[in-house]
Amino acid sequence: MATSNIGTINVNTASKEDLKLIPNVGDKTALAILKLRDEKRSLDIEDLKSISTIPNTVWDPLVDRGVMTFEEGLGVPSLKDTIAQIQELQKVVANKDVQISIKQKEIQSYQQELQVQEQTLKQQFKEQINNRQHKFQSELDDTKTNYETLIKQEEESKKDEIEKMKQKLFDQDQKYTGKMAQMEQKIQQLEEDKLSKQVDKLAPQGIYTARKPQPNKTSDNETSKKHTNSKSNSDSESSDIHGPSPPKMAIFDGKDDWRPFFTQFSHIARRYKWTDEQKLYKLIECLRDKALKYFSSRLASDQTNFKQISAELDERFGKKDLPHIIRRQLQDIKQGPDETIEEFADKIQEMTTDGYPDTPDDCRQTVSIDAFLLGCLNKQAALTAMDKNPPSLDTAVQNMKSALTNQRFILGVKKG
């Protein structure tokens, strides 16, 4: 088609049909130009060269010959182009409707599948829960049965052990009863021998007793001398090392207060007139556990000095708190739920002695009475005991026990 017939076409305002009048521009290229113009609103020759559907060398000659131009302006599309665009849009909308309908059907299908899967999963989950519940209940029943069986076996075992222990205690009791009888006979025999010797001293030559045949005098004298010397040497050694035979000593393991133990130890030592060396040996024999471990950690010079090691043991295992701390503790001390009245009173008396070491006894009594009555669990019984104005802690304990007894008798109170 000649250029004179088509005139100059403005690329920025031409319709699709007008663009197709340009040489070498077909339907596909015209649509590409329109699409590019919709995006950029205004085109130039460089924009046309970027279109890949046509060689970029065709545009310059067309511009040079005046076939096309790139003037700015709002072009009015022709009616034919408008109808064509509307038809194309209708086709696009129809295609979209078809696609939407297809997607809706797919969505409905997916929803139905999901509902089926949901019902299936719910049913499976319910079955799993039921199975686990049955399994758990079965295991629980088995565990309960096993536990009851073990308890029964343990009870039977304990019964057997108790019976064996009872029999063992009975046998020991019989054994000790026999030993006690032998000891009593031996003591009686020793007393009779001692009495016989005293009678011989008071009444020589057998005035009050039948005359016994006299054995060989020389032999008896030598034997008596040897026995006396041996006994004297043995007694001397025992006295030097061990001292007189004391009662069975208590042990001290470091878990309780040192002072009560050492007070008893000191009384026994004075009673049997032990030397410091004998006291040291006896003290070492009484130590156990922590106390013995602490003793073994002392210096060798301290371990051989009774007074020094006693002071160190007192410092380590004696009273733990200072007097002013104990006095504060006395202000809010309370009786324990499982603590008896006597135990609570003993604790009060011990704390009062430690908290008021240099205070007269009557003052300590007043403090201990107040702390005891204020700390008792049964406030009603404590008030009754306090109204009697007890002069000592022992009297306060008796008043408290009397009030508790009256409560149990009249009100049915079980515990103070």
CSV table of C-alpha atoms in Angstrom, one decimal, residues 18-402:
chain,number,residue,atom,x,y,z
A,18,ASP,CA,-4.8,2.3,11.5
A,19,LEU,CA,-1.6,0.8,12.8
A,20,LYS,CA,-2.1,-2.2,10.5
A,21,LEU,CA,-2.0,0.3,7.5
A,22,ILE,CA,1.7,0.8,8.3
A,23,PRO,CA,3.9,-1.3,6.0
A,24,ASN,CA,5.1,-4.6,7.6
A,25,VAL,CA,2.8,-4.1,10.6
A,26,GLY,CA,0.4,-7.0,11.0
A,27,ASP,CA,-2.3,-7.9,13.6
A,28,LYS,CA,0.2,-9.2,16.1
A,29,THR,CA,2.6,-6.2,15.8
A,30,ALA,CA,-0.4,-3.8,16.1
A,31,LEU,CA,-1.6,-5.4,19.3
A,32,ALA,CA,2.0,-5.3,20.7
A,33,ILE,CA,2.2,-1.5,19.9
A,34,LEU,CA,-1.2,-0.9,21.6
A,35,LYS,CA,-0.2,-2.9,24.7
A,36,LEU,CA,3.1,-1.1,24.9
A,37,ARG,CA,1.3,2.3,24.5
A,38,ASP,CA,-1.2,1.4,27.3
A,39,GLU,CA,1.8,0.7,29.6
A,40,LYS,CA,3.8,3.8,28.7
A,41,ARG,CA,1.0,6.2,27.5
A,42,SER,CA,3.4,7.8,25.0
A,43,LEU,CA,5.8,6.0,22.6
A,44,ASP,CA,8.8,6.9,20.6
A,45,ILE,CA,10.9,5.1,17.9
A,46,GLU,CA,13.1,3.4,20.5
A,47,ASP,CA,10.0,1.8,22.1
A,48,LEU,CA,9.0,0.4,18.7
A,49,LYS,CA,12.4,-1.0,18.1
A,50,SER,CA,12.0,-3.0,21.4
A,51,ILE,CA,9.1,-5.0,19.9
A,52,SER,CA,10.4,-8.5,19.0
A,53,THR,CA,7.7,-9.4,16.4
A,54,ILE,CA,9.2,-7.2,13.7
A,55,PRO,CA,12.8,-6.3,12.9
A,56,ASN,CA,13.9,-3.0,14.5
A,57,THR,CA,15.4,-1.7,11.2
A,58,VAL,CA,12.1,-1.1,9.5
A,59,TRP,CA,11.1,1.9,11.7
A,60,ASP,CA,13.6,4.5,10.8
A,61,PRO,CA,12.9,4.5,7.0
A,62,LEU,CA,9.1,4.8,7.8
A,63,VAL,CA,9.7,7.8,10.0
A,64,ASP,CA,12.0,9.4,7.3
A,65,ARG,CA,9.4,9.0,4.6
A,66,GLY,CA,6.7,10.5,6.9
A,67,VAL,CA,4.6,7.4,7.1
A,68,MET,CA,4.4,7.6,10.8
A,69,THR,CA,5.0,10.1,13.6
A,70,PHE,CA,5.0,10.2,17.4
A,71,GLU,CA,3.0,13.3,18.3
A,72,GLU,CA,1.5,13.6,21.8
A,73,GLY,CA,-2.3,13.8,22.0
A,74,LEU,CA,-5.4,11.9,23.0
A,75,GLY,CA,-6.6,10.0,20.1
A,76,VAL,CA,-10.3,9.0,19.7
A,77,PRO,CA,-10.6,5.4,18.6
A,78,SER,CA,-12.9,4.5,15.9
A,79,LEU,CA,-16.3,2.8,16.5
A,80,LYS,CA,-15.1,-0.3,14.8
A,81,ASP,CA,-12.1,-0.5,17.1
A,82,THR,CA,-14.2,0.1,20.1
A,83,ILE,CA,-16.6,-2.6,19.1
A,84,ALA,CA,-13.7,-4.9,18.5
A,85,GLN,CA,-12.2,-4.1,21.9
A,86,ILE,CA,-15.6,-4.7,23.6
A,87,GLN,CA,-15.9,-8.0,21.9
A,88,GLU,CA,-12.5,-9.0,22.9
A,89,LEU,CA,-13.3,-8.0,26.5
A,90,GLN,CA,-16.5,-10.0,26.4
A,91,LYS,CA,-14.5,-13.0,25.2
A,92,VAL,CA,-12.0,-12.5,28.1
A,93,VAL,CA,-14.9,-12.1,30.6
A,94,ALA,CA,-16.5,-15.3,29.2
A,95,ASN,CA,-13.3,-17.2,29.5
A,96,LYS,CA,-12.9,-15.9,33.0
A,97,ASP,CA,-16.4,-17.0,33.9
A,98,VAL,CA,-15.7,-20.4,32.5
A,99,GLN,CA,-12.5,-20.6,34.5
A,100,ILE,CA,-14.3,-19.4,37.6
A,101,SER,CA,-17.0,-22.0,37.2
A,102,ILE,CA,-14.3,-24.7,36.8
A,103,LYS,CA,-12.5,-23.4,39.8
A,104,GLN,CA,-15.7,-23.4,41.9
A,105,LYS,CA,-16.4,-27.0,40.9
A,106,GLU,CA,-12.8,-27.9,41.9
A,107,ILE,CA,-13.2,-26.0,45.2
A,108,GLN,CA,-16.5,-27.9,45.9
A,109,SER,CA,-14.8,-31.1,45.1
A,110,TYR,CA,-11.9,-30.3,47.4
A,111,GLN,CA,-14.4,-29.3,50.1
A,112,GLN,CA,-16.2,-32.6,49.8
A,113,GLU,CA,-12.9,-34.5,49.9
A,114,LEU,CA,-11.9,-32.5,53.0
A,115,GLN,CA,-15.2,-33.2,54.7
A,116,VAL,CA,-14.7,-36.9,54.0
A,117,GLN,CA,-11.1,-36.7,55.3
A,118,GLU,CA,-12.2,-34.8,58.4
A,119,GLN,CA,-14.9,-37.4,59.2
A,120,THR,CA,-12.4,-40.2,58.6
A,121,LEU,CA,-9.7,-38.5,60.8
A,122,LYS,CA,-12.3,-37.8,63.6
A,123,GLN,CA,-13.4,-41.4,63.5
A,124,GLN,CA,-9.7,-42.6,63.6
A,125,PHE,CA,-8.9,-40.2,66.4
A,126,LYS,CA,-11.9,-41.4,68.4
A,127,GLU,CA,-10.9,-45.0,67.9
A,128,GLN,CA,-7.3,-44.3,69.0
A,129,ILE,CA,-8.5,-42.4,72.1
A,130,ASN,CA,-10.8,-45.3,73.0
A,131,ASN,CA,-8.1,-47.8,72.4
A,132,ARG,CA,-5.6,-45.8,74.6
A,133,GLN,CA,-8.2,-45.5,77.3
A,134,HIS,CA,-8.8,-49.2,77.3
A,135,LYS,CA,-5.1,-49.9,77.3
A,136,PHE,CA,-4.5,-47.3,80.1
A,137,GLN,CA,-7.3,-48.8,82.2
A,138,SER,CA,-6.0,-52.3,81.6
A,139,GLU,CA,-2.4,-51.2,82.6
A,140,LEU,CA,-3.9,-49.4,85.6
A,141,ASP,CA,-5.7,-52.5,86.7
A,142,ASP,CA,-2.6,-54.6,86.2
A,143,THR,CA,-0.5,-52.1,88.2
A,144,LYS,CA,-3.1,-52.1,91.0
A,145,THR,CA,-3.2,-55.9,91.1
A,146,ASN,CA,0.6,-56.1,91.2
A,147,TYR,CA,0.8,-53.4,93.9
A,148,GLU,CA,-1.8,-55.2,96.0
A,149,THR,CA,0.1,-58.5,95.5
A,150,LEU,CA,3.4,-56.9,96.5
A,151,ILE,CA,1.8,-55.3,99.5
A,152,LYS,CA,0.4,-58.6,100.6
A,153,GLN,CA,3.8,-60.3,100.1
A,154,GLU,CA,5.5,-57.5,102.0
A,155,GLU,CA,3.0,-57.8,104.8
A,156,GLU,CA,3.5,-61.5,105.0
A,157,SER,CA,7.3,-61.0,104.9
A,158,LYS,CA,7.1,-58.4,107.6
A,159,LYS,CA,4.9,-60.7,109.7
A,160,ASP,CA,7.5,-63.4,109.3
A,161,GLU,CA,10.3,-61.0,110.3
A,162,ILE,CA,8.3,-59.8,113.3
A,163,GLU,CA,7.7,-63.4,114.4
A,164,LYS,CA,11.4,-64.2,114.0
A,165,MET,CA,12.3,-61.0,115.8
A,166,LYS,CA,9.9,-61.9,118.6
A,167,GLN,CA,11.4,-65.3,118.9
A,168,LYS,CA,14.9,-63.9,118.8
A,169,LEU,CA,14.0,-61.4,121.6
A,170,PHE,CA,12.4,-64.2,123.5
A,171,ASP,CA,15.5,-66.3,123.2
A,172,GLN,CA,17.7,-63.4,124.2
A,173,ASP,CA,15.5,-62.7,127.1
A,174,GLN,CA,15.7,-66.3,128.2
A,175,LYS,CA,19.5,-66.2,127.7
A,176,TYR,CA,19.9,-62.9,129.7
A,177,THR,CA,17.5,-64.3,132.3
A,178,GLY,CA,19.8,-67.3,132.8
A,179,LYS,CA,22.8,-65.0,132.9
A,180,MET,CA,21.2,-62.7,135.4
A,181,ALA,CA,20.4,-65.7,137.6
A,182,GLN,CA,24.0,-66.8,137.3
A,183,MET,CA,25.2,-63.3,138.1
A,184,GLU,CA,22.9,-63.1,141.1
A,185,GLN,CA,24.2,-66.5,142.4
A,186,LYS,CA,27.7,-65.3,141.9
A,187,ILE,CA,27.0,-62.0,143.7
A,188,GLN,CA,25.4,-63.9,146.5
A,189,GLN,CA,28.4,-66.2,146.7
A,190,LEU,CA,30.8,-63.3,146.8
A,191,GLU,CA,28.8,-61.6,149.5
A,192,GLU,CA,28.8,-64.9,151.5
A,193,ASP,CA,32.6,-65.2,151.0
A,194,LYS,CA,33.0,-61.6,152.0
A,195,LEU,CA,30.9,-62.1,155.1
A,196,SER,CA,32.8,-65.2,156.0
A,197,LYS,CA,36.1,-63.3,155.7
A,198,GLN,CA,34.8,-60.6,158.0
A,199,VAL,CA,33.6,-63.2,160.5
A,200,ASP,CA,37.1,-64.8,160.4
A,201,LYS,CA,38.6,-61.4,161.2
A,202,LEU,CA,36.2,-60.7,164.0
A,203,ALA,CA,36.3,-64.2,165.4
A,204,PRO,CA,39.7,-65.8,164.8
A,205,GLN,CA,40.4,-69.5,165.3
A,206,GLY,CA,36.9,-70.4,164.2
A,207,ILE,CA,34.9,-69.4,167.3
A,208,TYR,CA,31.7,-69.0,165.3
A,209,THR,CA,32.5,-71.4,162.5
A,210,ALA,CA,33.5,-75.0,162.4
A,211,ARG,CA,37.2,-75.6,162.4
A,212,LYS,CA,38.5,-76.6,159.0
A,213,PRO,CA,41.5,-78.7,158.4
A,214,GLN,CA,44.6,-76.5,158.0
A,215,PRO,CA,46.5,-77.0,154.7
A,216,ASN,CA,50.2,-76.7,154.4
A,217,LYS,CA,51.0,-73.3,155.9
A,218,THR,CA,54.2,-72.7,154.1
A,219,SER,CA,52.7,-73.5,150.7
A,220,ASP,CA,49.6,-71.4,151.5
A,221,ASN,CA,51.7,-68.4,152.5
A,222,GLU,CA,53.8,-68.5,149.4
A,223,THR,CA,50.7,-68.9,147.2
A,224,SER,CA,49.0,-66.1,149.1
A,225,LYS,CA,52.0,-63.8,148.7
A,226,LYS,CA,52.2,-64.6,145.0
A,227,HIS,CA,48.5,-64.0,144.6
A,228,THR,CA,48.7,-60.8,146.6
A,229,ASN,CA,51.6,-59.5,144.7
A,230,SER,CA,50.0,-60.3,141.4
A,231,LYS,CA,46.8,-58.7,142.4
A,232,SER,CA,48.6,-55.7,143.7
A,233,ASN,CA,50.5,-55.3,140.4
A,234,SER,CA,47.4,-55.8,138.4
A,235,ASP,CA,45.4,-53.3,140.4
A,236,SER,CA,48.3,-50.8,140.2
A,237,GLU,CA,48.4,-51.1,136.5
A,238,SER,CA,44.7,-50.9,136.1
A,239,SER,CA,44.6,-47.9,138.4
A,240,ASP,CA,47.3,-46.1,136.5
A,241,ILE,CA,45.8,-46.6,133.1
A,242,HIS,CA,42.1,-47.3,133.3
A,243,GLY,CA,41.0,-46.2,136.8
A,244,PRO,CA,38.3,-47.9,138.8
A,245,SER,CA,35.6,-49.7,136.9
A,246,PRO,CA,32.9,-47.1,136.1
A,247,PRO,CA,29.4,-47.7,134.8
A,248,LYS,CA,28.8,-48.1,131.1
A,249,MET,CA,29.7,-44.8,129.5
A,250,ALA,CA,27.4,-43.0,127.0
A,251,ILE,CA,28.8,-42.3,123.5
A,252,PHE,CA,29.1,-38.9,121.8
A,253,ASP,CA,28.9,-38.8,118.0
A,254,GLY,CA,28.7,-35.0,117.5
A,255,LYS,CA,25.0,-34.9,116.5
A,256,ASP,CA,23.7,-33.8,119.9
A,257,ASP,CA,24.8,-31.0,122.3
A,258,TRP,CA,28.2,-31.6,123.9
A,259,ARG,CA,27.3,-30.1,127.3
A,260,PRO,CA,24.9,-32.8,128.7
A,261,PHE,CA,27.3,-35.5,127.8
A,262,PHE,CA,30.4,-33.7,129.3
A,263,THR,CA,28.5,-32.9,132.4
A,264,GLN,CA,27.7,-36.6,133.0
A,265,PHE,CA,31.3,-37.5,132.1
A,266,SER,CA,32.7,-35.0,134.6
A,267,HIS,CA,30.5,-36.3,137.4
A,268,ILE,CA,31.6,-39.9,136.7
A,269,ALA,CA,35.2,-38.8,136.6
A,270,ARG,CA,35.0,-37.1,140.0
A,271,ARG,CA,33.1,-40.0,141.4
A,272,TYR,CA,35.8,-42.5,140.5
A,273,LYS,CA,38.7,-40.0,141.0
A,274,TRP,CA,40.2,-40.3,137.5
A,275,THR,CA,43.4,-38.5,136.6
A,276,ASP,CA,43.6,-36.3,133.5
A,277,GLU,CA,45.3,-39.1,131.7
A,278,GLN,CA,42.5,-41.6,132.6
A,279,LYS,CA,39.9,-39.0,131.6
A,280,LEU,CA,41.5,-38.6,128.2
A,281,TYR,CA,41.5,-42.3,127.6
A,282,LYS,CA,37.9,-42.7,128.7
A,283,LEU,CA,36.8,-39.7,126.6
A,284,ILE,CA,38.5,-41.1,123.4
A,285,GLU,CA,36.6,-44.4,124.0
A,286,CYS,CA,33.3,-42.5,124.0
A,287,LEU,CA,33.8,-40.6,120.8
A,288,ARG,CA,32.1,-41.7,117.6
A,289,ASP,CA,31.4,-40.5,114.0
A,290,LYS,CA,31.8,-36.7,113.6
A,291,ALA,CA,33.2,-36.3,117.1
A,292,LEU,CA,35.9,-38.9,116.5
A,293,LYS,CA,36.7,-37.5,113.1
A,294,TYR,CA,37.1,-34.0,114.6
A,295,PHE,CA,39.3,-35.4,117.4
A,296,SER,CA,41.6,-37.1,114.8
A,297,SER,CA,42.0,-33.8,113.0
A,298,ARG,CA,43.5,-32.0,116.0
A,299,LEU,CA,47.1,-31.5,116.7
A,300,ALA,CA,49.0,-34.4,118.3
A,301,SER,CA,49.8,-32.2,121.3
A,302,ASP,CA,46.1,-31.4,121.7
A,303,GLN,CA,45.1,-35.1,121.4
A,304,THR,CA,47.2,-35.9,124.5
A,305,ASN,CA,45.9,-32.9,126.6
A,306,PHE,CA,42.6,-33.6,128.2
A,307,LYS,CA,41.7,-30.0,129.1
A,308,GLN,CA,42.7,-28.7,125.7
A,309,ILE,CA,40.8,-31.3,123.7
A,310,SER,CA,37.8,-30.9,126.0
A,311,ALA,CA,37.8,-27.1,125.3
A,312,GLU,CA,38.0,-27.7,121.6
A,313,LEU,CA,35.2,-30.2,121.6
A,314,ASP,CA,33.0,-27.8,123.6
A,315,GLU,CA,33.7,-25.0,121.2
A,316,ARG,CA,32.9,-27.3,118.2
A,317,PHE,CA,29.9,-29.2,119.5
A,318,GLY,CA,28.7,-27.0,122.4
A,319,LYS,CA,25.9,-24.5,122.3
A,320,LYS,CA,25.5,-23.2,118.8
A,321,ASP,CA,24.0,-19.7,119.3
A,322,LEU,CA,25.0,-16.6,121.3
A,323,PRO,CA,23.0,-15.6,124.3
A,324,HIS,CA,21.4,-12.6,122.7
A,325,ILE,CA,20.3,-14.7,119.7
A,326,ILE,CA,18.7,-17.3,122.0
A,327,ARG,CA,16.9,-14.6,124.0
A,328,ARG,CA,15.3,-13.4,120.7
A,329,GLN,CA,14.4,-16.9,119.8
A,330,LEU,CA,12.6,-17.3,123.2
A,331,GLN,CA,10.3,-14.4,122.4
A,332,ASP,CA,8.5,-16.3,119.6
A,333,ILE,CA,9.2,-19.9,120.2
A,334,LYS,CA,6.2,-22.2,119.6
A,335,GLN,CA,5.4,-25.8,120.6
A,336,GLY,CA,5.7,-28.2,117.7
A,337,PRO,CA,2.6,-30.2,116.6
A,338,ASP,CA,4.2,-33.5,117.6
A,339,GLU,CA,6.1,-32.1,120.6
A,340,THR,CA,4.9,-33.1,124.1
A,341,ILE,CA,4.5,-30.7,127.0
A,342,GLU,CA,7.5,-32.2,128.8
A,343,GLU,CA,9.7,-32.0,125.7
A,344,PHE,CA,8.8,-28.4,125.0
A,345,ALA,CA,9.4,-27.5,128.7
A,346,ASP,CA,12.9,-29.1,128.6
A,347,LYS,CA,13.7,-27.1,125.4
A,348,ILE,CA,12.6,-23.9,127.1
A,349,GLN,CA,14.7,-24.6,130.2
A,350,GLU,CA,17.8,-25.4,128.1
A,351,MET,CA,17.4,-22.2,126.0
A,352,THR,CA,16.8,-20.1,129.1
A,353,THR,CA,20.0,-21.4,130.7
A,354,ASP,CA,21.9,-20.6,127.5
A,355,GLY,CA,20.3,-17.3,126.9
A,356,TYR,CA,20.7,-16.0,130.5
A,357,PRO,CA,24.0,-17.6,131.7
A,358,ASP,CA,24.8,-15.0,134.4
A,359,THR,CA,21.2,-14.3,135.6
A,360,PRO,CA,19.8,-15.4,139.0
A,361,ASP,CA,17.7,-18.6,139.0
A,362,ASP,CA,14.5,-16.8,140.0
A,363,CYS,CA,14.7,-14.5,137.0
A,364,ARG,CA,15.4,-17.4,134.7
A,365,GLN,CA,12.4,-19.2,136.1
A,366,THR,CA,10.2,-16.2,135.3
A,367,VAL,CA,11.4,-16.0,131.7
A,368,SER,CA,11.1,-19.7,131.2
A,369,ILE,CA,7.5,-19.8,132.6
A,370,ASP,CA,6.4,-16.9,130.3
A,371,ALA,CA,8.0,-18.4,127.2
A,372,PHE,CA,6.6,-21.8,128.0
A,373,LEU,CA,3.0,-20.7,128.5
A,374,LEU,CA,3.0,-18.3,125.5
A,375,GLY,CA,4.4,-21.0,123.2
A,376,CYS,CA,2.0,-23.8,124.1
A,377,LEU,CA,-0.4,-24.9,121.3
A,378,ASN,CA,-3.5,-25.0,123.5
A,379,LYS,CA,-4.0,-21.4,124.4
A,380,GLN,CA,-7.1,-22.1,126.6
A,381,ALA,CA,-5.2,-24.5,128.8
A,382,ALA,CA,-2.2,-22.2,128.9
A,383,LEU,CA,-4.5,-19.3,130.1
A,384,THR,CA,-5.8,-21.6,132.8
A,385,ALA,CA,-2.3,-22.5,133.9
A,386,MET,CA,-1.2,-18.8,133.8
A,387,ASP,CA,-4.1,-17.8,136.1
A,388,LYS,CA,-2.6,-20.0,138.8
A,389,ASN,CA,0.6,-17.9,138.7
A,390,PRO,CA,3.0,-20.9,138.9
A,391,PRO,CA,6.3,-20.1,140.8
A,392,SER,CA,8.5,-22.5,138.7
A,393,LEU,CA,8.6,-24.1,135.3
A,394,ASP,CA,7.9,-27.5,136.8
A,395,THR,CA,4.7,-26.2,138.5
A,396,ALA,CA,3.7,-24.6,135.2
A,397,VAL,CA,4.1,-27.9,133.4
A,398,GLN,CA,1.9,-29.6,136.1
A,399,ASN,CA,-0.7,-26.9,135.8
A,400,MET,CA,-0.7,-27.2,132.0
A,401,LYS,CA,-1.1,-31.0,132.2
A,402,SER,CA,-3.9,-30.6,134.7
